mmCIF file of C-alpha atoms (C1' of nucleotides) in Angstrom:
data_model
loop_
_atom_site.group_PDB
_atom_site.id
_atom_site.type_symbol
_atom_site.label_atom_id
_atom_site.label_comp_id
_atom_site.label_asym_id
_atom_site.label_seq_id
_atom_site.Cartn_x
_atom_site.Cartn_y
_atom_site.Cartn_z
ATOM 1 C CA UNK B 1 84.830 52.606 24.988
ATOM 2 C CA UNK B 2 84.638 49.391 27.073
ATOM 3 C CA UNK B 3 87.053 48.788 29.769
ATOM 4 C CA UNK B 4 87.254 44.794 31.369
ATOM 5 C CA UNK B 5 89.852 42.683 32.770
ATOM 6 C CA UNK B 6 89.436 39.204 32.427
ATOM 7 C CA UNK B 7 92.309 36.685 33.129
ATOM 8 C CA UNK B 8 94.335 39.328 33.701
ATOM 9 C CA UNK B 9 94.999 41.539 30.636
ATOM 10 C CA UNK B 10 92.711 44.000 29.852
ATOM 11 C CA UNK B 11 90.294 44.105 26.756
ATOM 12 C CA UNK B 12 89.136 47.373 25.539
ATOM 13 C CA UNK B 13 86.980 48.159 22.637
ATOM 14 C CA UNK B 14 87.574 51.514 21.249
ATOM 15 C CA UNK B 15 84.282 53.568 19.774
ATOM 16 C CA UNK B 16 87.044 55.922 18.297
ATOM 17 C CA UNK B 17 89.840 56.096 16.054
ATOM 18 C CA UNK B 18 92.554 53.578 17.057
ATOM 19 C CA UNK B 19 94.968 51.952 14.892
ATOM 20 C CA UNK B 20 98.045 50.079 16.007
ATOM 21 C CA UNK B 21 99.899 50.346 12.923
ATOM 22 C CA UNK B 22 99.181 54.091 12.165
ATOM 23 C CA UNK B 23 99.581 55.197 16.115
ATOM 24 C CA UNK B 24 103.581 53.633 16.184
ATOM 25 C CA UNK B 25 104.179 53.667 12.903
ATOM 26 C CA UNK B 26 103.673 57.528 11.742
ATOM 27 C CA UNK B 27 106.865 58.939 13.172
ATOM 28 C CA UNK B 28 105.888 60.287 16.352
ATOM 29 C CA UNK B 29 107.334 57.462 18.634
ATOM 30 C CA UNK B 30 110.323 54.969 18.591
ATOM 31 C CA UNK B 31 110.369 52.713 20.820
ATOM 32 C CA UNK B 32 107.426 50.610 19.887
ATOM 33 C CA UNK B 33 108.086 47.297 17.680
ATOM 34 C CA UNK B 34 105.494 44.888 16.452
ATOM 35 C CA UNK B 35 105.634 41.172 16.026
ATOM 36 C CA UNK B 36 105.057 38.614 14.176
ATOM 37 C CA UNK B 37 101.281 38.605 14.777
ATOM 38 C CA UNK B 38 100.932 42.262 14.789
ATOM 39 C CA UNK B 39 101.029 43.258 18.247
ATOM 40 C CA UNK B 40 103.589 45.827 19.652
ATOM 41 C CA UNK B 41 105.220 45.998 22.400
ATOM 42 C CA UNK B 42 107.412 48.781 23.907
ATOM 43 C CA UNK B 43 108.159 50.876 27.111
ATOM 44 C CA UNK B 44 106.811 54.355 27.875
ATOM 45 C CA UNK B 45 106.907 55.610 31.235
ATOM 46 C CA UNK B 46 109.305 53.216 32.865
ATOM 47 C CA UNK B 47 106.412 50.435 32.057
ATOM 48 C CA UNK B 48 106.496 48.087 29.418
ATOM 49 C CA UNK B 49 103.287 46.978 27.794
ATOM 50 C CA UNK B 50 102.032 44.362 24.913
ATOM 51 C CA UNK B 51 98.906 45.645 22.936
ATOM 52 C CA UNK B 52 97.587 42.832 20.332
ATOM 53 C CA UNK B 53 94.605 43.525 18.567
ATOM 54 C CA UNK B 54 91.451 40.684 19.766
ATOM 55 C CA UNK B 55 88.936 40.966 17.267
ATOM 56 C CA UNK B 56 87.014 44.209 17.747
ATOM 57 C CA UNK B 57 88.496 44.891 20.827
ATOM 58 C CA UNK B 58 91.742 45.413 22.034
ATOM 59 C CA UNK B 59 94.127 43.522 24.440
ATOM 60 C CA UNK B 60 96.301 45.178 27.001
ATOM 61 C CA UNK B 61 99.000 42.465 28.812
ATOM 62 C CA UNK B 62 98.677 44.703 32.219
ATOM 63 C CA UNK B 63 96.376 45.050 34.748
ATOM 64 C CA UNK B 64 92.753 46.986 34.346
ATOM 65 C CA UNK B 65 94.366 49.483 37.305
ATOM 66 C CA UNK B 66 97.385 50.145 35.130
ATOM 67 C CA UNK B 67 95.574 50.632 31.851
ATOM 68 C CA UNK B 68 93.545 53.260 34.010
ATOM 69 C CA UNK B 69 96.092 54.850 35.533
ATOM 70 C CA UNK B 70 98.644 54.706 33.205
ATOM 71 C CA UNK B 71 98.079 53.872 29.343
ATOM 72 C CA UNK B 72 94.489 55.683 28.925
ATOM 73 C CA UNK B 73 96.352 58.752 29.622
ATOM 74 C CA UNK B 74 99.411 58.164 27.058
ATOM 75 C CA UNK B 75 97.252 56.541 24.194
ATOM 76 C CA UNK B 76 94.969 60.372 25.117
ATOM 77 C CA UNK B 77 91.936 57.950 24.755
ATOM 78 C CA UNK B 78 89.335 60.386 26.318
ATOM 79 C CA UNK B 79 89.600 62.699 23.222
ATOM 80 C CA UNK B 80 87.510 62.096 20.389
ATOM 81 C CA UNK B 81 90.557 61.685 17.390
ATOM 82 C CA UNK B 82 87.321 61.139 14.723
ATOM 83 C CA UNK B 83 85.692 64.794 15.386
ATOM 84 C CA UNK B 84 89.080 66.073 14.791
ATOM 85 C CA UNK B 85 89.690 63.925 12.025
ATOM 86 C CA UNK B 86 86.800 65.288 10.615
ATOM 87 C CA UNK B 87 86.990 68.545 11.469
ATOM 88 C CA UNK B 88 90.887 69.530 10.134
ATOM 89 C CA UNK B 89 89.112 67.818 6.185
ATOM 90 C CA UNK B 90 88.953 71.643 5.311
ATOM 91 C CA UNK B 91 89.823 70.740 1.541
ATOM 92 C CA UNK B 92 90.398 67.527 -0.708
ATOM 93 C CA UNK B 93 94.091 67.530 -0.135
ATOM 94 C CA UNK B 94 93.445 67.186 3.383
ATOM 95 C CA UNK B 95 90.362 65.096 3.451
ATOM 96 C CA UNK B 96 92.195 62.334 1.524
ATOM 97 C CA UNK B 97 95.590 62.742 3.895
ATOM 98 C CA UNK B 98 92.980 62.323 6.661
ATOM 99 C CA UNK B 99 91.119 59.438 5.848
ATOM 100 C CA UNK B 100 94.488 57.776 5.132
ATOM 101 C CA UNK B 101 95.584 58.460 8.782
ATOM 102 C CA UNK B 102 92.406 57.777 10.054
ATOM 103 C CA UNK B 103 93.319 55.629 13.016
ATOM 104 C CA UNK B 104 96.165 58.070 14.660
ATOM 105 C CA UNK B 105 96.269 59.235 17.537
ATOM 106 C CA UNK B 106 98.922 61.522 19.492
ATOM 107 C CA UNK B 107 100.887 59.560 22.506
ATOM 108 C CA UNK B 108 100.891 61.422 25.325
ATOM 109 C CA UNK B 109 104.812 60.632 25.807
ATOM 110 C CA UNK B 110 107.563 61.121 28.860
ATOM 111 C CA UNK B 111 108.493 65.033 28.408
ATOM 112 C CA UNK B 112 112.144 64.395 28.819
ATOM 113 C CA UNK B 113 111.838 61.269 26.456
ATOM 114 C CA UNK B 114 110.474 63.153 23.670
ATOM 115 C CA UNK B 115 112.937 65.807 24.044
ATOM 116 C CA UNK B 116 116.023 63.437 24.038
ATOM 117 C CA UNK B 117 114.549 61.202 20.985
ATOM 118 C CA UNK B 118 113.967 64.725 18.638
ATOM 119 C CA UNK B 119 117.382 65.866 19.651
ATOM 120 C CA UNK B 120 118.585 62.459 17.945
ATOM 121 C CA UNK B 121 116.558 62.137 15.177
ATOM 122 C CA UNK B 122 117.987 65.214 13.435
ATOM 123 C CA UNK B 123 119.169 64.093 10.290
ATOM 124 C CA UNK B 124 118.361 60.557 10.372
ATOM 125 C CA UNK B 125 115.976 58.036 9.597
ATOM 126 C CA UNK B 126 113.493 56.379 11.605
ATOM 127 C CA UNK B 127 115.294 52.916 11.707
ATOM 128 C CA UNK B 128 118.725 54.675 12.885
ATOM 129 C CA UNK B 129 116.832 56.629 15.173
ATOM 130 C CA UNK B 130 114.827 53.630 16.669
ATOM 131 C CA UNK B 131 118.924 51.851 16.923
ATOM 132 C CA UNK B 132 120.345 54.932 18.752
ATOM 133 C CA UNK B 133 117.694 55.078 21.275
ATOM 134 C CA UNK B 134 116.951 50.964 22.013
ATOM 135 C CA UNK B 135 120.938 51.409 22.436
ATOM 136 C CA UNK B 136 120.521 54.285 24.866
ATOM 137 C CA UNK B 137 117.926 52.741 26.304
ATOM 138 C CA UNK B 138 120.062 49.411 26.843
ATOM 139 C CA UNK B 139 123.223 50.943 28.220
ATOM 140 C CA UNK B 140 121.805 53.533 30.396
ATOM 141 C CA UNK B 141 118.403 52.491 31.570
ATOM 142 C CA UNK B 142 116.758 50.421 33.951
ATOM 143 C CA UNK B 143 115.896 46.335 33.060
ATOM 144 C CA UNK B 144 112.454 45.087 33.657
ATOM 145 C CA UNK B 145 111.561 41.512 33.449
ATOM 146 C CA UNK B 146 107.620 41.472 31.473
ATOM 147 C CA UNK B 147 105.865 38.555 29.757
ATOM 148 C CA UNK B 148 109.076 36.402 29.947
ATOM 149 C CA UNK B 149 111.606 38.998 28.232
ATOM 150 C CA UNK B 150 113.459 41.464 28.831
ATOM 151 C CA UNK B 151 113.391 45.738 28.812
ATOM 152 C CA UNK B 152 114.461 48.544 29.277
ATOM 153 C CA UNK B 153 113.316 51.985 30.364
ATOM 154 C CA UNK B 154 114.593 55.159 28.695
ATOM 155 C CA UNK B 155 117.758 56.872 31.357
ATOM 156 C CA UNK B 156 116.255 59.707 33.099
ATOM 157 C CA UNK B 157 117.671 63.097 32.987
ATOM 158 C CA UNK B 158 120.085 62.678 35.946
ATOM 159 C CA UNK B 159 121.460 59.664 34.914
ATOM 160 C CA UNK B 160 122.498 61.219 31.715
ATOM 161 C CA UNK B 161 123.472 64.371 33.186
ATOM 162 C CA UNK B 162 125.935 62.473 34.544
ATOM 163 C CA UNK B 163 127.792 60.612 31.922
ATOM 164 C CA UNK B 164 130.586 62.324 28.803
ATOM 165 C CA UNK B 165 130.017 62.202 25.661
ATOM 166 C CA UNK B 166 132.563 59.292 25.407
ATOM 167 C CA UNK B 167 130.161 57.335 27.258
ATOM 168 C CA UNK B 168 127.940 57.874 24.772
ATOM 169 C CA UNK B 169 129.748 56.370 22.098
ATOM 170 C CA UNK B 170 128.266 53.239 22.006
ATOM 171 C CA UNK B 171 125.280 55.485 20.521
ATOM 172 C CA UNK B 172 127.653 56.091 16.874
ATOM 173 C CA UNK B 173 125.241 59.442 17.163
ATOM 174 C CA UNK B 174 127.878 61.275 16.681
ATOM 175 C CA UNK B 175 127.900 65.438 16.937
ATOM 176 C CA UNK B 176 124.268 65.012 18.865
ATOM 177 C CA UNK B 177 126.061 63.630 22.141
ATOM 178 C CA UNK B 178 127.027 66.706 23.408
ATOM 179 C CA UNK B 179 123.253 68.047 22.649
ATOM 180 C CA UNK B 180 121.718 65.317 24.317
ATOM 181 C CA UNK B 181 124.325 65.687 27.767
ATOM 182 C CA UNK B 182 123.714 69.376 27.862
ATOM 183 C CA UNK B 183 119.650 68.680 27.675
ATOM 184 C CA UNK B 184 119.902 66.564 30.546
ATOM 185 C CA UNK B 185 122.125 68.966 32.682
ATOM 186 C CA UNK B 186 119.368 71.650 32.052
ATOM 187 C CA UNK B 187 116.553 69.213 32.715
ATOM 188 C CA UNK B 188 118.343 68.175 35.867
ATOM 189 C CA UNK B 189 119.532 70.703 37.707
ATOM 190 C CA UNK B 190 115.899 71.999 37.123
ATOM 191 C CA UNK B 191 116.808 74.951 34.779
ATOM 192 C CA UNK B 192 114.420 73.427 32.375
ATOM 193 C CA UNK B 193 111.306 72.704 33.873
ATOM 194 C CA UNK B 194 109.578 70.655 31.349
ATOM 195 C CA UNK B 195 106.280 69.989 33.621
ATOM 196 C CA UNK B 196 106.179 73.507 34.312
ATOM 197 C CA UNK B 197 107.111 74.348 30.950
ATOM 198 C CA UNK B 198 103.603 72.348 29.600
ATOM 199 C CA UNK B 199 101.309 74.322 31.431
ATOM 200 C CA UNK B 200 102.678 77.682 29.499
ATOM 201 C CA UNK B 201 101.488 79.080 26.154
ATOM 202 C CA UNK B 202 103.530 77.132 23.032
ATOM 203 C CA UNK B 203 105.013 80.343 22.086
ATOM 204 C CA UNK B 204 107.001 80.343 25.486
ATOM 205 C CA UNK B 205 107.617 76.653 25.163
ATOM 206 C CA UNK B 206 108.862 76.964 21.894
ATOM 207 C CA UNK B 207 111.382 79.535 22.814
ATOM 208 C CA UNK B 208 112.686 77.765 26.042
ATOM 209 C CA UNK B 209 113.601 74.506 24.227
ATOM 210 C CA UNK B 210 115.323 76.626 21.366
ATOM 211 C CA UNK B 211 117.579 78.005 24.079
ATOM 212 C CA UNK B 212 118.729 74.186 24.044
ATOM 213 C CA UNK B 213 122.202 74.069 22.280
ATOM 214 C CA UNK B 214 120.859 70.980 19.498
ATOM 215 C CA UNK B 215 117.828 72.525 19.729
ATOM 216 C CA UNK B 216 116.170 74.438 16.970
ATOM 217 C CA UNK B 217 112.750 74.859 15.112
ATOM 218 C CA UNK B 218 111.931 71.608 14.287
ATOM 219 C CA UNK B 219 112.953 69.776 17.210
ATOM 220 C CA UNK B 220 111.492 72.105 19.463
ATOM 221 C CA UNK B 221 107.929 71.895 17.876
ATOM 222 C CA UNK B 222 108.112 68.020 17.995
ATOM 223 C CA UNK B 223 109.226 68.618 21.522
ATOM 224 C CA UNK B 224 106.074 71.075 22.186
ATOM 225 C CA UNK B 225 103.617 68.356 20.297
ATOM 226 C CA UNK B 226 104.663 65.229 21.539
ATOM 227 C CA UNK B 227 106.316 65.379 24.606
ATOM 228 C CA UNK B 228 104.154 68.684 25.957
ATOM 229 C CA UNK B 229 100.977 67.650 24.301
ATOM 230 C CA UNK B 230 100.517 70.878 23.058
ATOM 231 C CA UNK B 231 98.623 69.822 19.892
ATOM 232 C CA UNK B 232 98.221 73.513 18.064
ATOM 233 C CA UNK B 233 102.479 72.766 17.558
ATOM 234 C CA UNK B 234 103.378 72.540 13.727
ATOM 235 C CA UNK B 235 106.813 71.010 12.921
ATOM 236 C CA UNK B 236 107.906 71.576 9.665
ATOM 237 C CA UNK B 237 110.336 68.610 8.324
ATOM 238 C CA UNK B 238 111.295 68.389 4.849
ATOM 239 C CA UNK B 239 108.244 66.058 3.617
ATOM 240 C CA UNK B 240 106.112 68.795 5.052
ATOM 241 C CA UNK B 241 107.812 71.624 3.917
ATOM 242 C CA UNK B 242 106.869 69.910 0.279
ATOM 243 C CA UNK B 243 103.924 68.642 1.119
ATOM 244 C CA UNK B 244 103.032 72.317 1.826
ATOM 245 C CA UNK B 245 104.612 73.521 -1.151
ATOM 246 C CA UNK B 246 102.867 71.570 -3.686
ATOM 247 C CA UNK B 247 99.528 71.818 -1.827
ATOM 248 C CA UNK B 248 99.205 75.179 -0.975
ATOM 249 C CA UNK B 249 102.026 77.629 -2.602
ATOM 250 C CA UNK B 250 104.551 79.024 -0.860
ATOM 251 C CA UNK B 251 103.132 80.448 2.103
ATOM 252 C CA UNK B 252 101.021 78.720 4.568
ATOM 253 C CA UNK B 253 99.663 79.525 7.538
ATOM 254 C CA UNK B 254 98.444 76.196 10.289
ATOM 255 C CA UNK B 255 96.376 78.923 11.994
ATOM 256 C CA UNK B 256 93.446 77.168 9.685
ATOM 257 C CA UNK B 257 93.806 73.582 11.823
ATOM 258 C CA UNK B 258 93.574 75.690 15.059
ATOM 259 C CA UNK B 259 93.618 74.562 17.774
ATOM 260 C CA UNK B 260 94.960 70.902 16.085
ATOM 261 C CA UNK B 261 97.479 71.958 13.838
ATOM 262 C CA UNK B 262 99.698 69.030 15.146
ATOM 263 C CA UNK B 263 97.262 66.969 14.159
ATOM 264 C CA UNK B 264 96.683 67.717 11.211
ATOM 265 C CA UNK B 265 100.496 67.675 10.511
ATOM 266 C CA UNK B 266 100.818 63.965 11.560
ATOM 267 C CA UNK B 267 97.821 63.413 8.875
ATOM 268 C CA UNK B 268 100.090 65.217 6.131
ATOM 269 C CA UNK B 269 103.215 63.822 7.342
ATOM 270 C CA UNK B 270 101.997 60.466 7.410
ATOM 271 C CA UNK B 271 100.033 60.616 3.860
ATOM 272 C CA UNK B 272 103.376 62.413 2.386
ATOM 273 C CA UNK B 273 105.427 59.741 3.673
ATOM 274 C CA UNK B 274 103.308 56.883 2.253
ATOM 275 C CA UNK B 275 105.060 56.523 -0.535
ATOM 276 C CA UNK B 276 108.332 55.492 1.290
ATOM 277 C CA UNK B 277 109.074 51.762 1.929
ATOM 278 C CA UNK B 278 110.561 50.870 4.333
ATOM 279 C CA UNK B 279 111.569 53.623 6.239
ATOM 280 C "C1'" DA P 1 132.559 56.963 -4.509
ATOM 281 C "C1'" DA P 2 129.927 60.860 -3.370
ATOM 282 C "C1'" DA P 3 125.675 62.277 -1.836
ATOM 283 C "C1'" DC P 4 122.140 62.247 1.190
ATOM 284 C "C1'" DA P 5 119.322 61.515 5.685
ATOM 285 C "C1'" DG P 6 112.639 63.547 9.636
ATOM 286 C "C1'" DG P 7 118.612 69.672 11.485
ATOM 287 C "C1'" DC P 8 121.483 72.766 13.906
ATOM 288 C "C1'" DC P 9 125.230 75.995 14.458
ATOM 289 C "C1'" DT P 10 128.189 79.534 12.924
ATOM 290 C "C1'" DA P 11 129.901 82.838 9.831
ATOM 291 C "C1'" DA P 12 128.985 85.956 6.285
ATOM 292 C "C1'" DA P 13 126.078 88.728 3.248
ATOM 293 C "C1'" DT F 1 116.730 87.727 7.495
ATOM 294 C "C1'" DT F 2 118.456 84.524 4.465
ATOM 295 C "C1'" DT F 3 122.235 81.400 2.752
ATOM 296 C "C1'" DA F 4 126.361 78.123 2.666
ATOM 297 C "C1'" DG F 5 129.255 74.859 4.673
ATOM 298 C "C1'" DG F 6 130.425 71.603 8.171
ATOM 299 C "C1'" DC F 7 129.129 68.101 11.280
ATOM 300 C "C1'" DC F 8 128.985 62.127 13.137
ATOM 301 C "C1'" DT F 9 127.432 58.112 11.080
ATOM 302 C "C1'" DG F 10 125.204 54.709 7.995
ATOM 303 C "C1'" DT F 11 123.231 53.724 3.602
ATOM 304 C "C1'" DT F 12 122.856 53.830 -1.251
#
DNA sequence: AAACAGGCCTAAA
DNA sequence: TTTAGGCCTGTT
């Protein structure tokens, strides 16, 4: 990976997996959007940033200091993505899933973010889910002026703490109000630690975020993965639970992805969705 | 029009 | 420990 700023955006070339398209598009994120030229744009971390591909390299609109600081972190670019590409390929099934998804990469996202967006995508669809939180998002966060528009940054815990779940009509997300309001109490009156809550094993993680009212298996392990960066976390939706099914029988154990089990479930959840369009 | 969507909760076996 | 029904809302 090279790293240069030049006119005041920052062009990187990546010697590892990276693909826009794959990254924001496989389910793990919703906030990003691409244009009409490809490039995406969205906010993580308070910050807004444009990424447009530039030939073999890449194009970050921020500064080199910010891309440092800030986005090498969340796009986990100091982890080789290709060795564990390669290294979760432990049959056909999963070789082909994984050279479809080659290009993916796990976002190291906001901890409170992630848990707020899981809590809402229960029983919806990606484009509702992307509506309810842009909305969110719009009502409840913060503007920022970048690149001549405008943005918003996801509401932090104890903003939300604060507000009823009639406030949060303007969401239409209907019986997952009160889930989301009693997340944010915990999170801010510091009953949930979620930073402390990263550094302990997944088990424990697991288990604390299940303790959430709105909060069960599957939420909770897309909690662990992408907001705690715990990659060994397996969420089980209902494309994986029949991806599983047809691939390998009824019982199945992600102990054989160890210790990237999450990743390998973004390359089956990604190659089991492919047939969708649109969604 | 009724069923379903990237679940969860509660009640009941 | 597993299963059924209900839940907000939007789409098909």
């Amino acid at each position: 990976m090279t790293v240069r700023e030049k006119d005041g955006v920052t062009l990187v070339t990546m010697d590892d997996d990276f693909d826009l398209v794959k990254i924001f598009e496989c389910g793990q994120c919703f906030r990003w959007n691409a244009d009409e030229t490809g490039a995406y744009t969205g906010v993580a971390m308070g910050r807004p940033l444009k990424i447009a591909r530039d030939g073999d390299a890449f194009c970050f609109f921020c500064s080199r200091n910010e891309f440092e600081t800030l986005w090498r972190g969340y796009f986990d670019l100091d982890r080789s993505y290709g060795e564990i590409r390669r290294g979760v390929a432990i049959d056909d099934y999963m070789k082909e899933a994984s050279d479809f998804g080659a290009g993916i990469r796990i976002l190291r996202q906001d901890r409170w973010e992630a848990l707020c967006s899981f809590i809402i995508s229960q029983c919806n669809n990606i484009p509702r889910i992307k509506k309810i939180v842009e909305i969110f998002c719009r009502c409840f966060g913060d503007e920022v002026s970048y690149l001549g528009g405008t943005y918003y940054t996801f509401p932090d815990a104890d903003r939300v703490a604060r507000l009823t779940a009639e406030e949060l009509a303007p969401l239409r997300c209907g019986y997952r109000a009160p889930y989301i309001i009693g997340a944010a109490k915990a999170v801010s009156s510091g009953e949930l630690d979620l930073e402390a809550l990263s550094r302990e094993e997944p088990g424990v993680a697991l288990k604390t975020l299940k303790s959430l009212n709105g909060v069960g298996d599957k939420v909770a392990n897309c909690v662990v993965l992408f907001g705690l960066m715990m990659l060994d976390a397996f969420p089980i939706d209902v494309w994986m639970k029949r991806a599983l099914k047809e691939h390998y029988g009824d019982r199945f154990d992600p102990s054989v992805f160890s210790p990237y089990a999450g990743i390998a479930q973004q390359y089956m959840f990604y190659f089991a969705r492919s047939g969708e369009n649109g969604k």
